[in-house]
């Protein structure tokens, strides 16, 4: 039942447009709301992001009425509290502000205020002839299903997933090695049942695009009126002696993968773990095993510094330093020759040989050498033209080239990128947030035909001994890097430039630089390279309403 709660120590609300203020509530322990001024009106809403609970007082307010979380870029409509950009699923709650007797109150119920979110009601009994079939159960599927039911779509939705559990927050697998699907699930099985979303554990074998039917290994077929391909990626196996044949060599993509890794680690500390690949996944799992599980971890990478191709050697070495503090050892500029069996159990790995003659003892090996689009089920389809990397070309609406009523999102989609320096370059981006926002975009297209594609700047985050934030993309490369802050101590903002244009921004311990930059990029208002060099601070720039991508 709604009650009035007094804003503690608030005698006046004198916020200017764009200002925010977090307020405690008297008589409600732990109760807080956020006041935000936009359009000459003060709004009261949930104080924390519904994604991972970040305080929204650190967020960014835009001229068109968006509030963007400083941590991972989740975005909410200030007027309604609704989700505008991933990765949040639940909207913010809104509260009426009441002024009386020289004090200010908000009207709301205790449970909603403390939950810092508004519960969604996606209950649906599907009706009509529309049938959306989704291949895959990852991030893109989450964005799609949330967007469809949240957008009022009443047709059938069937999700065909190789994984035997509802869609999960896959980012937590490499960052925290959580072996329980229920603990990383976005929604419960009950939610999907009430929302009229059928999730089936099947492997898709083929698709008949002419008759609009999806076939599974079981022999069952699933007819569709709209098809969304979101199967994600398949982790790469190292095609060298020993890696395919020996036990205790692991890939990391699913909950069973985590279970297998933890079983091999066991309860003992100090196991010798070799991670092949200084990728984001490799670095994250290495950091988790060393810092949280107290194992002896060594990373083998081909580049001179971790993540050098994407982040540059200067920034990559910041990550290396962070992980070394947690006990991780590195062999960079190294090539692997083979894996050899253990002297105690010849069925399991015992060592990794490098081409320079170095031998690394290993109780287990984890491969973090990238993924490829999981499009094997399309190889026999005559109507489909896969690109060289196995992905599908789409337009800005993620509609697959040459196919009717078929969309592709996530790791398998190569789409025209219109962010800074993109100029429509066909780009495939393996970011969790990109997949989810693409799913929301396709949901809008299906629910509201003729609507414009969703405009968003790619963002991602990664645990690299500190919280890395990144926005933008560099499909045409970058030619310079401007590093601000205190990089020696892991605090920095990195601006990746091509010519005089800032194409991407990475940051650590400098929130909300990344999300502010993303909002400026979205509007064509990101400062130039020369302006950044001359001391312009993105945090000092107002964000207008107009969108320019």
CSV table of C-alpha atoms in Angstrom, one decimal, residues 54-522:
chain,number,residue,atom,x,y,z
A,54,UNK,CA,24.8,0.8,-9.6
A,55,UNK,CA,23.8,4.2,-7.9
A,56,UNK,CA,22.1,6.2,-10.6
A,57,UNK,CA,23.3,9.4,-9.0
A,58,UNK,CA,26.5,8.7,-10.9
A,59,UNK,CA,24.7,8.4,-14.2
A,60,UNK,CA,24.3,10.8,-17.2
A,61,UNK,CA,21.2,12.8,-18.1
A,62,UNK,CA,20.6,13.6,-21.8
A,63,UNK,CA,18.6,16.4,-23.5
A,64,UNK,CA,16.0,13.9,-24.8
A,65,UNK,CA,15.2,12.6,-21.3
A,66,UNK,CA,17.4,9.6,-20.9
A,67,UNK,CA,19.2,8.5,-17.7
A,68,UNK,CA,22.2,6.3,-18.4
A,69,UNK,CA,23.9,4.2,-15.8
A,70,UNK,CA,27.6,4.9,-15.3
A,71,UNK,CA,28.6,1.2,-15.0
A,72,UNK,CA,27.3,-0.7,-18.0
A,73,UNK,CA,25.3,1.8,-20.0
A,74,UNK,CA,21.8,0.6,-19.1
A,75,UNK,CA,19.4,3.5,-20.1
A,76,UNK,CA,16.0,4.5,-18.8
A,77,UNK,CA,13.4,7.0,-19.9
A,78,UNK,CA,13.2,9.7,-17.2
A,79,UNK,CA,9.5,10.4,-17.7
A,80,UNK,CA,8.3,6.8,-17.5
A,81,UNK,CA,11.2,4.8,-16.0
A,82,UNK,CA,11.0,2.4,-19.0
A,83,UNK,CA,14.2,0.7,-20.3
A,84,UNK,CA,15.6,2.3,-23.4
A,85,UNK,CA,18.9,0.5,-23.8
A,86,UNK,CA,20.3,-2.8,-22.5
A,87,UNK,CA,21.5,-4.5,-20.3
A,88,UNK,CA,18.8,-3.7,-17.7
A,89,UNK,CA,15.6,-5.7,-18.0
A,90,UNK,CA,13.3,-4.1,-15.4
A,91,UNK,CA,12.2,-0.5,-15.5
A,92,UNK,CA,12.7,2.1,-12.8
A,93,UNK,CA,9.8,2.9,-10.5
A,94,UNK,CA,8.4,6.4,-10.5
A,95,UNK,CA,7.0,8.2,-7.5
A,96,UNK,CA,4.8,11.2,-7.0
A,97,UNK,CA,6.4,14.2,-5.2
A,98,UNK,CA,4.2,15.9,-2.6
A,99,UNK,CA,5.0,19.2,-0.9
A,100,UNK,CA,3.3,20.1,2.3
A,101,UNK,CA,4.1,22.0,5.5
A,102,UNK,CA,7.5,23.1,4.2
A,103,UNK,CA,8.7,19.6,3.5
A,104,UNK,CA,8.8,17.2,0.6
A,105,UNK,CA,7.5,13.6,0.4
A,106,UNK,CA,7.4,10.8,-2.2
A,107,UNK,CA,4.4,8.5,-2.5
A,108,UNK,CA,5.1,4.8,-2.9
A,109,UNK,CA,5.0,1.4,-1.3
A,110,UNK,CA,7.9,0.1,0.8
A,111,UNK,CA,8.5,-3.0,-1.3
A,112,UNK,CA,8.9,-1.1,-4.6
A,113,UNK,CA,11.1,1.6,-3.1
A,114,UNK,CA,13.4,-0.9,-1.5
A,115,UNK,CA,13.5,-3.1,-4.6
A,116,UNK,CA,14.6,0.0,-6.6
A,117,UNK,CA,12.6,-1.2,-9.7
A,118,UNK,CA,9.2,-1.6,-11.1
A,119,UNK,CA,8.0,-5.1,-11.7
A,120,UNK,CA,7.1,-5.9,-15.3
A,121,UNK,CA,3.9,-7.6,-16.3
A,122,UNK,CA,4.5,-9.6,-19.4
A,123,UNK,CA,1.8,-12.1,-18.9
A,124,UNK,CA,0.3,-13.2,-22.2
A,125,UNK,CA,-1.9,-15.9,-23.6
A,126,UNK,CA,-0.6,-15.9,-27.2
A,127,UNK,CA,-3.3,-15.3,-29.9
A,128,UNK,CA,-3.4,-14.6,-33.6
A,129,UNK,CA,-1.4,-16.1,-36.5
A,130,UNK,CA,2.0,-14.5,-35.8
A,131,UNK,CA,4.7,-17.0,-34.8
A,132,UNK,CA,8.2,-15.8,-33.9
A,133,UNK,CA,10.8,-18.5,-33.7
A,134,UNK,CA,14.1,-17.7,-32.2
A,135,UNK,CA,17.2,-19.9,-32.7
A,136,UNK,CA,19.4,-19.5,-29.7
A,137,UNK,CA,19.0,-18.6,-26.1
A,138,UNK,CA,21.6,-15.9,-25.4
A,139,UNK,CA,21.7,-12.2,-24.9
A,140,UNK,CA,20.1,-11.3,-28.2
A,141,UNK,CA,17.2,-13.5,-27.4
A,142,UNK,CA,16.7,-11.8,-24.0
A,143,UNK,CA,16.5,-8.4,-25.7
A,144,UNK,CA,14.1,-9.8,-28.3
A,145,UNK,CA,11.7,-11.5,-26.0
A,146,UNK,CA,11.7,-8.6,-23.5
A,147,UNK,CA,11.1,-6.2,-26.3
A,148,UNK,CA,8.3,-8.2,-27.9
A,149,UNK,CA,6.3,-8.8,-24.8
A,150,UNK,CA,7.1,-5.3,-23.4
A,151,UNK,CA,6.1,-3.8,-26.7
A,152,UNK,CA,2.7,-5.5,-26.7
A,153,UNK,CA,3.3,-8.4,-29.1
A,154,UNK,CA,0.6,-11.1,-28.6
A,155,UNK,CA,1.7,-13.7,-31.0
A,156,UNK,CA,3.5,-17.1,-30.3
A,157,UNK,CA,7.2,-16.9,-29.3
A,158,UNK,CA,9.3,-20.1,-29.4
A,159,UNK,CA,12.9,-20.1,-28.4
A,160,UNK,CA,15.0,-23.1,-29.5
A,161,UNK,CA,18.1,-23.3,-27.4
A,162,UNK,CA,20.9,-25.9,-27.2
A,163,UNK,CA,21.3,-25.0,-23.5
A,164,UNK,CA,18.9,-26.8,-21.0
A,165,UNK,CA,18.1,-23.7,-19.0
A,166,UNK,CA,16.4,-20.3,-19.5
A,167,UNK,CA,18.7,-17.5,-20.9
A,168,UNK,CA,21.5,-16.6,-18.5
A,169,UNK,CA,23.8,-13.6,-17.8
A,170,UNK,CA,26.7,-15.3,-19.6
A,171,UNK,CA,29.1,-12.5,-18.6
A,172,UNK,CA,29.2,-13.9,-15.1
A,173,UNK,CA,30.6,-17.3,-16.2
A,174,UNK,CA,34.1,-16.0,-17.1
A,175,UNK,CA,34.1,-13.2,-14.5
A,176,UNK,CA,33.0,-15.2,-11.5
A,177,UNK,CA,32.8,-18.9,-12.5
A,178,UNK,CA,29.3,-19.4,-11.2
A,179,UNK,CA,28.2,-23.0,-11.7
A,180,UNK,CA,24.5,-22.6,-10.9
A,181,UNK,CA,22.2,-21.7,-13.9
A,182,UNK,CA,19.5,-20.4,-11.5
A,183,UNK,CA,21.9,-17.9,-10.0
A,184,UNK,CA,22.8,-16.4,-13.4
A,185,UNK,CA,19.3,-16.7,-15.0
A,186,UNK,CA,17.8,-13.4,-16.3
A,187,UNK,CA,14.3,-14.6,-15.6
A,188,UNK,CA,12.7,-17.7,-14.0
A,189,UNK,CA,11.1,-20.5,-15.9
A,190,UNK,CA,7.8,-19.3,-14.4
A,191,UNK,CA,8.3,-15.9,-16.0
A,192,UNK,CA,8.5,-17.4,-19.5
A,193,UNK,CA,5.5,-19.7,-18.9
A,194,UNK,CA,3.4,-16.7,-17.8
A,195,UNK,CA,4.7,-14.6,-20.7
A,196,UNK,CA,3.6,-17.3,-23.1
A,197,UNK,CA,7.2,-17.8,-24.3
A,198,UNK,CA,8.0,-21.5,-25.1
A,199,UNK,CA,11.7,-22.5,-24.5
A,200,UNK,CA,12.6,-25.8,-26.0
A,201,UNK,CA,16.0,-27.6,-25.5
A,202,UNK,CA,16.7,-28.7,-29.1
A,203,UNK,CA,19.5,-28.4,-31.6
A,204,UNK,CA,18.5,-26.9,-34.9
A,205,UNK,CA,19.6,-29.1,-37.9
A,206,UNK,CA,18.2,-27.1,-40.9
A,207,UNK,CA,15.8,-24.4,-42.0
A,208,UNK,CA,13.5,-24.5,-45.0
A,209,UNK,CA,13.2,-20.8,-45.8
A,210,UNK,CA,10.7,-21.4,-48.6
A,211,UNK,CA,8.1,-23.1,-46.4
A,212,UNK,CA,9.2,-21.2,-43.3
A,213,UNK,CA,10.0,-24.1,-41.1
A,214,UNK,CA,12.8,-24.8,-38.6
A,215,UNK,CA,13.9,-28.5,-38.2
A,216,UNK,CA,15.5,-29.9,-35.1
A,217,UNK,CA,17.6,-33.0,-34.6
A,218,UNK,CA,14.6,-34.6,-32.9
A,219,UNK,CA,12.7,-34.5,-36.2
A,220,UNK,CA,10.3,-31.9,-34.9
A,221,UNK,CA,9.6,-28.8,-37.0
A,222,UNK,CA,8.7,-25.3,-35.9
A,223,UNK,CA,6.8,-23.1,-38.4
A,224,UNK,CA,7.4,-19.4,-38.3
A,225,UNK,CA,6.1,-16.1,-39.7
A,226,UNK,CA,9.2,-14.3,-38.4
A,227,UNK,CA,12.5,-16.0,-37.7
A,228,UNK,CA,15.3,-14.5,-35.6
A,229,UNK,CA,18.7,-16.2,-35.7
A,230,UNK,CA,20.6,-15.7,-32.5
A,231,UNK,CA,22.7,-18.8,-31.9
A,232,UNK,CA,25.7,-17.0,-30.7
A,233,UNK,CA,29.3,-18.2,-31.1
A,234,UNK,CA,31.2,-21.5,-30.8
A,235,UNK,CA,34.5,-21.3,-28.8
A,236,UNK,CA,37.5,-22.1,-30.9
A,237,UNK,CA,39.5,-25.3,-30.2
A,238,UNK,CA,43.2,-25.1,-30.6
A,239,UNK,CA,44.1,-27.4,-33.6
A,240,UNK,CA,47.3,-28.6,-32.2
A,241,UNK,CA,48.5,-32.0,-30.8
A,242,UNK,CA,47.0,-32.9,-27.5
A,243,UNK,CA,44.4,-30.3,-27.0
A,244,UNK,CA,41.5,-32.2,-28.5
A,245,UNK,CA,42.4,-35.6,-27.1
A,246,UNK,CA,43.5,-34.9,-23.5
A,247,UNK,CA,41.2,-34.5,-20.5
A,248,UNK,CA,41.2,-31.3,-18.4
A,249,UNK,CA,41.4,-29.1,-21.5
A,250,UNK,CA,38.4,-26.8,-21.4
A,251,UNK,CA,36.5,-24.2,-23.4
A,252,UNK,CA,34.2,-21.7,-21.6
A,253,UNK,CA,30.8,-20.9,-22.9
A,254,UNK,CA,28.1,-22.6,-20.8
A,255,UNK,CA,27.2,-23.5,-17.2
A,256,UNK,CA,28.4,-27.1,-17.7
A,257,UNK,CA,31.8,-25.7,-18.9
A,258,UNK,CA,32.1,-23.8,-15.6
A,259,UNK,CA,31.1,-27.0,-13.6
A,260,UNK,CA,33.8,-29.0,-15.4
A,261,UNK,CA,36.5,-26.4,-14.7
A,262,UNK,CA,35.6,-26.1,-11.0
A,263,UNK,CA,35.5,-29.9,-10.8
A,264,UNK,CA,39.0,-30.1,-12.2
A,265,UNK,CA,40.2,-27.4,-9.8
A,266,UNK,CA,38.6,-29.1,-6.8
A,267,UNK,CA,38.9,-27.7,-3.3
A,268,UNK,CA,42.7,-27.6,-3.3
A,269,UNK,CA,44.5,-24.3,-3.7
A,270,UNK,CA,47.6,-23.9,-5.9
A,271,UNK,CA,46.5,-26.0,-8.9
A,272,UNK,CA,48.6,-25.2,-12.0
A,273,UNK,CA,46.3,-23.6,-14.6
A,274,UNK,CA,47.4,-22.6,-18.1
A,275,UNK,CA,45.1,-20.2,-20.0
A,276,UNK,CA,45.9,-20.1,-23.7
A,277,UNK,CA,44.9,-16.8,-25.1
A,278,UNK,CA,45.1,-13.3,-23.7
A,279,UNK,CA,41.5,-12.5,-24.8
A,280,UNK,CA,38.9,-10.9,-22.7
A,281,UNK,CA,37.5,-14.3,-21.7
A,282,UNK,CA,41.0,-15.7,-21.1
A,283,UNK,CA,42.0,-12.7,-18.9
A,284,UNK,CA,38.7,-12.7,-17.0
A,285,UNK,CA,38.8,-16.4,-16.1
A,286,UNK,CA,42.5,-16.2,-15.2
A,287,UNK,CA,41.8,-13.3,-12.9
A,288,UNK,CA,39.0,-15.1,-11.2
A,289,UNK,CA,40.9,-18.3,-10.7
A,290,UNK,CA,43.9,-16.5,-9.3
A,291,UNK,CA,42.2,-13.8,-7.1
A,292,UNK,CA,39.1,-15.7,-6.0
A,293,UNK,CA,40.1,-19.4,-6.1
A,294,UNK,CA,43.8,-19.0,-5.2
A,295,UNK,CA,45.2,-21.1,-8.1
A,296,UNK,CA,48.6,-20.7,-9.8
A,297,UNK,CA,47.6,-19.3,-13.2
A,298,UNK,CA,49.7,-18.6,-16.3
A,299,UNK,CA,48.4,-16.9,-19.4
A,300,UNK,CA,50.0,-17.6,-22.8
A,301,UNK,CA,49.4,-14.9,-25.5
A,302,UNK,CA,50.8,-14.3,-29.0
A,303,UNK,CA,50.7,-10.5,-28.8
A,304,UNK,CA,53.3,-8.4,-27.0
A,305,UNK,CA,50.7,-7.3,-24.5
A,306,UNK,CA,47.2,-8.7,-23.5
A,307,UNK,CA,44.4,-7.5,-25.8
A,308,UNK,CA,46.9,-5.5,-27.8
A,309,UNK,CA,45.0,-5.7,-31.1
A,310,UNK,CA,41.9,-4.1,-29.6
A,311,UNK,CA,43.2,-2.0,-26.7
A,312,UNK,CA,46.9,-1.3,-27.7
A,313,UNK,CA,50.0,-2.4,-25.9
A,314,UNK,CA,50.0,0.6,-23.5
A,315,UNK,CA,46.5,-0.2,-22.1
A,316,UNK,CA,47.0,-3.9,-22.4
A,317,UNK,CA,50.0,-3.7,-20.1
A,318,UNK,CA,47.8,-1.9,-17.5
A,319,UNK,CA,45.6,-5.0,-17.4
A,320,UNK,CA,48.7,-7.2,-17.2
A,321,UNK,CA,49.9,-5.2,-14.2
A,322,UNK,CA,46.5,-5.5,-12.5
A,323,UNK,CA,46.4,-9.3,-13.0
A,324,UNK,CA,50.0,-9.8,-11.9
A,325,UNK,CA,49.1,-8.1,-8.6
A,326,UNK,CA,46.6,-11.0,-8.2
A,327,UNK,CA,49.3,-13.6,-8.9
A,328,UNK,CA,48.8,-14.3,-12.6
A,329,UNK,CA,51.9,-14.9,-14.6
A,330,UNK,CA,52.3,-14.1,-18.3
A,331,UNK,CA,54.2,-15.6,-21.3
A,332,UNK,CA,53.5,-13.0,-24.0
A,333,UNK,CA,54.8,-13.0,-27.6
A,334,UNK,CA,54.6,-16.8,-27.3
A,335,UNK,CA,53.3,-19.5,-29.6
A,336,UNK,CA,52.0,-22.9,-28.4
A,337,UNK,CA,53.3,-26.1,-30.0
A,338,UNK,CA,51.4,-28.9,-28.2
A,339,UNK,CA,49.8,-30.2,-25.1
A,340,UNK,CA,51.3,-33.3,-23.5
A,341,UNK,CA,49.8,-35.9,-21.1
A,342,UNK,CA,50.3,-36.0,-17.3
A,343,UNK,CA,52.8,-38.5,-15.9
A,344,UNK,CA,50.2,-39.4,-13.3
A,345,UNK,CA,47.3,-39.9,-15.7
A,346,UNK,CA,48.0,-40.2,-19.4
A,347,UNK,CA,44.4,-39.4,-20.3
A,348,UNK,CA,44.7,-35.9,-18.9
A,349,UNK,CA,46.9,-32.9,-19.8
A,350,UNK,CA,50.1,-32.4,-17.9
A,351,UNK,CA,51.9,-29.7,-19.7
A,352,UNK,CA,51.8,-27.1,-22.5
A,353,UNK,CA,54.9,-26.8,-24.7
A,354,UNK,CA,55.8,-23.4,-26.3
A,355,UNK,CA,57.7,-23.1,-29.6
A,356,UNK,CA,60.6,-21.4,-27.8
A,357,UNK,CA,61.2,-24.6,-25.8
A,358,UNK,CA,59.4,-23.5,-22.6
A,359,UNK,CA,57.4,-26.2,-20.9
A,360,UNK,CA,54.5,-25.1,-18.6
A,361,UNK,CA,53.2,-27.7,-16.1
A,362,UNK,CA,49.4,-27.9,-16.2
A,363,UNK,CA,46.8,-29.6,-14.0
A,364,UNK,CA,44.2,-28.1,-16.4
A,365,UNK,CA,44.2,-25.9,-19.5
A,366,UNK,CA,41.5,-23.3,-20.5
A,367,UNK,CA,41.3,-22.1,-24.1
A,368,UNK,CA,40.3,-18.4,-24.6
A,369,UNK,CA,41.1,-18.0,-28.3
A,370,UNK,CA,37.9,-16.5,-29.6
A,371,UNK,CA,34.7,-17.7,-31.0
A,372,UNK,CA,33.3,-18.3,-34.5
A,373,UNK,CA,29.6,-17.7,-35.5
A,374,UNK,CA,27.5,-20.8,-34.7
A,375,UNK,CA,26.0,-21.1,-38.1
A,376,UNK,CA,26.8,-24.7,-39.0
A,377,UNK,CA,23.1,-25.5,-39.4
A,378,UNK,CA,23.0,-23.0,-42.3
A,379,UNK,CA,25.8,-24.5,-44.4
A,380,UNK,CA,23.3,-26.6,-46.5
A,381,UNK,CA,20.8,-23.8,-47.1
A,382,UNK,CA,21.0,-22.7,-50.7
A,383,UNK,CA,19.2,-19.4,-50.0
A,384,UNK,CA,21.9,-18.3,-47.5
A,385,UNK,CA,25.2,-16.7,-48.3
A,386,UNK,CA,27.5,-16.9,-45.4
A,387,UNK,CA,30.4,-14.4,-45.2
A,388,UNK,CA,34.0,-15.7,-45.0
A,389,UNK,CA,33.9,-15.8,-41.1
A,390,UNK,CA,30.6,-17.7,-41.2
A,391,UNK,CA,28.4,-14.7,-40.3
A,392,UNK,CA,25.3,-13.3,-42.0
A,393,UNK,CA,25.1,-9.9,-43.6
A,394,UNK,CA,22.2,-7.8,-42.4
A,395,UNK,CA,20.9,-4.2,-42.9
A,396,UNK,CA,20.6,-1.7,-40.1
A,397,UNK,CA,17.3,-3.4,-39.0
A,398,UNK,CA,19.3,-6.7,-38.7
A,399,UNK,CA,17.2,-8.2,-41.5
A,400,UNK,CA,19.3,-10.9,-43.3
A,401,UNK,CA,20.3,-10.0,-46.8
A,402,UNK,CA,18.3,-11.9,-49.4
A,403,UNK,CA,15.8,-13.5,-47.0
A,404,UNK,CA,12.3,-12.4,-46.2
A,405,UNK,CA,11.1,-12.2,-42.5
A,406,UNK,CA,14.5,-13.4,-41.2
A,407,UNK,CA,16.7,-11.5,-38.8
A,408,UNK,CA,20.2,-12.2,-37.4
A,409,UNK,CA,21.5,-10.7,-34.2
A,410,UNK,CA,24.5,-11.2,-31.9
A,411,UNK,CA,27.8,-13.0,-32.8
A,412,UNK,CA,26.5,-14.1,-36.2
A,413,UNK,CA,25.4,-10.7,-37.5
A,414,UNK,CA,27.6,-8.4,-39.7
A,415,UNK,CA,25.8,-5.1,-39.9
A,416,UNK,CA,26.5,-1.6,-41.2
A,417,UNK,CA,28.1,0.4,-38.4
A,418,UNK,CA,27.3,4.1,-38.3
A,419,UNK,CA,29.2,5.2,-35.2
A,420,UNK,CA,32.2,7.5,-35.4
A,421,UNK,CA,34.6,6.5,-38.3
A,422,UNK,CA,32.2,3.6,-39.2
A,423,UNK,CA,30.6,5.2,-42.3
A,424,UNK,CA,28.4,2.1,-42.7
A,425,UNK,CA,31.3,-0.3,-42.7
A,426,UNK,CA,30.0,-3.9,-42.4
A,427,UNK,CA,31.0,-5.0,-38.9
A,428,UNK,CA,30.6,-8.0,-36.6
A,429,UNK,CA,30.7,-7.1,-32.9
A,430,UNK,CA,30.8,-9.9,-30.3
A,431,UNK,CA,29.6,-7.7,-27.4
A,432,UNK,CA,26.9,-8.9,-25.0
A,433,UNK,CA,25.2,-5.5,-25.0
A,434,UNK,CA,25.2,-5.2,-28.8
A,435,UNK,CA,23.3,-8.5,-29.1
A,436,UNK,CA,20.8,-7.4,-26.5
A,437,UNK,CA,20.2,-4.0,-28.1
A,438,UNK,CA,19.9,-5.6,-31.5
A,439,UNK,CA,17.3,-7.9,-30.1
A,440,UNK,CA,15.3,-5.0,-28.8
A,441,UNK,CA,15.6,-3.3,-32.2
A,442,UNK,CA,14.3,-6.4,-34.0
A,443,UNK,CA,11.4,-6.7,-31.5
A,444,UNK,CA,10.4,-3.1,-32.3
A,445,UNK,CA,10.5,-3.9,-36.0
A,446,UNK,CA,8.3,-6.9,-35.6
A,447,UNK,CA,5.8,-5.3,-33.2
A,448,UNK,CA,5.7,-2.0,-35.1
A,449,UNK,CA,6.5,-2.6,-38.8
A,450,UNK,CA,8.1,0.4,-40.5
A,451,UNK,CA,9.7,1.7,-37.3
A,452,UNK,CA,13.2,3.0,-37.5
A,453,UNK,CA,16.1,0.8,-36.4
A,454,UNK,CA,17.3,1.3,-32.8
A,455,UNK,CA,20.3,3.7,-32.7
A,456,UNK,CA,22.9,2.7,-30.2
A,457,UNK,CA,26.6,2.9,-29.6
A,458,UNK,CA,28.3,-0.5,-28.8
A,459,UNK,CA,29.4,-0.8,-25.2
A,460,UNK,CA,31.0,-3.5,-23.2
A,461,UNK,CA,32.6,-4.1,-19.8
A,462,UNK,CA,35.2,-6.5,-18.6
A,463,UNK,CA,36.9,-7.5,-15.3
A,464,UNK,CA,40.6,-6.9,-15.9
A,465,UNK,CA,41.8,-6.6,-12.3
A,466,UNK,CA,39.5,-3.5,-12.3
A,467,UNK,CA,36.3,-2.6,-14.1
A,468,UNK,CA,36.9,-1.8,-17.7
A,469,UNK,CA,34.3,0.2,-19.6
A,470,UNK,CA,34.4,0.6,-23.4
A,471,UNK,CA,32.2,2.3,-26.0
A,472,UNK,CA,32.4,2.8,-29.7
A,473,UNK,CA,34.1,0.5,-32.3
A,474,UNK,CA,37.0,0.7,-34.7
A,475,UNK,CA,36.0,-1.3,-37.8
A,476,UNK,CA,38.4,0.8,-39.9
A,477,UNK,CA,41.2,0.7,-37.3
A,478,UNK,CA,42.7,3.4,-35.1
A,479,UNK,CA,45.9,5.3,-35.6
A,480,UNK,CA,46.5,7.0,-32.2
A,481,UNK,CA,45.7,6.7,-28.6
A,482,UNK,CA,45.4,9.5,-26.1
A,483,UNK,CA,45.7,8.3,-22.5
A,484,UNK,CA,44.4,10.5,-19.6
A,485,UNK,CA,44.2,10.1,-15.9
A,486,UNK,CA,46.7,8.1,-13.8
A,487,UNK,CA,47.4,4.9,-15.8
A,488,UNK,CA,50.3,3.9,-13.6
A,489,UNK,CA,47.7,3.2,-10.9
A,490,UNK,CA,45.1,1.7,-13.2
A,491,UNK,CA,43.0,4.8,-13.4
A,492,UNK,CA,42.6,6.1,-17.0
A,493,UNK,CA,40.5,7.2,-19.9
A,494,UNK,CA,41.8,6.1,-23.3
A,495,UNK,CA,40.6,7.8,-26.5
A,496,UNK,CA,41.2,5.7,-29.7
A,497,UNK,CA,41.3,8.0,-32.7
A,498,UNK,CA,41.5,7.8,-36.4
A,499,UNK,CA,42.5,11.1,-37.9
A,500,UNK,CA,40.9,13.8,-35.8
A,501,UNK,CA,37.9,11.6,-34.8
A,502,UNK,CA,37.5,9.7,-31.6
A,503,UNK,CA,36.3,6.3,-32.6
A,504,UNK,CA,36.2,4.5,-29.2
A,505,UNK,CA,36.7,5.3,-25.5
A,506,UNK,CA,37.9,3.0,-22.7
A,507,UNK,CA,38.1,3.8,-19.0
A,508,UNK,CA,38.8,2.4,-15.6
A,509,UNK,CA,37.9,4.2,-12.3
A,510,UNK,CA,36.8,7.3,-14.2
A,511,UNK,CA,33.0,6.8,-14.3
A,512,UNK,CA,31.0,8.2,-16.1
A,513,UNK,CA,33.5,9.0,-18.8
A,514,UNK,CA,32.5,5.9,-20.9
A,515,UNK,CA,28.7,6.4,-20.9
A,516,UNK,CA,29.0,10.1,-21.4
A,517,UNK,CA,31.2,9.5,-24.4
A,518,UNK,CA,28.7,7.0,-25.8
A,519,UNK,CA,25.8,9.5,-25.5
A,520,UNK,CA,27.9,12.2,-27.2
A,521,UNK,CA,28.9,9.8,-30.0
A,522,UNK,CA,25.2,8.9,-30.5
